[in-house]
């Protein structure tokens, strides 16, 4: 088994540790050593490293999983790559285009570099089924994608420094572009209700794609929802049919000239974390293999 260090021992770090437990020898590093020691104990880990420099300089460490706050991702990713470590970085990979350019330069300078972004939505079973329907010409020529998730959420700590789009809506930006199978050529955004320099809590995006597909995304943390965002619906509209799907991926319905077809994905890995972790480990075993959630898709 490989030696992997979890960097950041909060909620997301704990999730990665659970997915990697018994599949790798786990080490831990956190800004607060107490949380690293606590998680190491609970996960039966191999040890704690109190400085990130210890992590990247340790030749026994094969990979780092960055579950730290976004403002640290750029420097930690670059140091990890430069030390020859494989890097699995939580989304967002970084906080600005300038940081992304720095990461790309570091990645390009290393032979057999492995950098994967932990965008679990790419690995959701529901997205795989939806893409199969589109590939099988289930809706005809793709025309529009309309996605929404509106609920109420309060953010604390470092998460309060970032808006709803970068913290949660970014998942759906990835989902929309994967449905269209392209990167947007134009994006416009508005943030209803934003006050001054405060992080926004409601984002509305318009995305245009080269093949003429248009997409809208509404994502908000300032809307009351009895189900906390569950049972809200999004739509994929084509020239001969449409797919309506529950925005979290619980189910989908195809409506076309042939009638209606209901789809229910594998609920054992509804959010895709299991498949994402498996792919990272496979790429770690074969450093020549490029992960699906790669640097190009992160851009």
Short mmCIF file of N, CA and C in Angstrom, two decimals, residues 193-200:
data_model
loop_
_atom_site.label_atom_id
_atom_site.label_comp_id
_atom_site.label_asym_id
_atom_site.label_seq_id
_atom_site.Cartn_x
_atom_site.Cartn_y
_atom_site.Cartn_z
N UNK A 193 -28.51 40.26 -4.20
CA UNK A 193 -28.48 40.45 -2.76
C UNK A 193 -27.11 40.65 -2.15
N UNK A 194 -26.06 40.65 -2.97
CA UNK A 194 -24.72 40.83 -2.40
C UNK A 194 -24.56 42.24 -1.85
N UNK A 195 -23.92 42.34 -0.68
CA UNK A 195 -23.73 43.63 -0.02
C UNK A 195 -22.26 43.97 0.05
N UNK A 196 -21.87 45.02 -0.64
CA UNK A 196 -20.49 45.50 -0.58
C UNK A 196 -19.48 44.42 -0.90
N UNK A 197 -18.49 44.29 -0.03
CA UNK A 197 -17.43 43.31 -0.24
C UNK A 197 -17.70 41.98 0.46
N UNK A 198 -18.89 41.81 1.00
CA UNK A 198 -19.20 40.55 1.67
C UNK A 198 -19.25 39.40 0.66
N UNK A 199 -18.84 38.20 1.06
CA UNK A 199 -18.94 37.06 0.16
C UNK A 199 -20.39 36.84 -0.28
N UNK A 200 -20.59 36.60 -1.55
CA UNK A 200 -21.96 36.44 -2.05
C UNK A 200 -22.57 35.14 -1.53
#
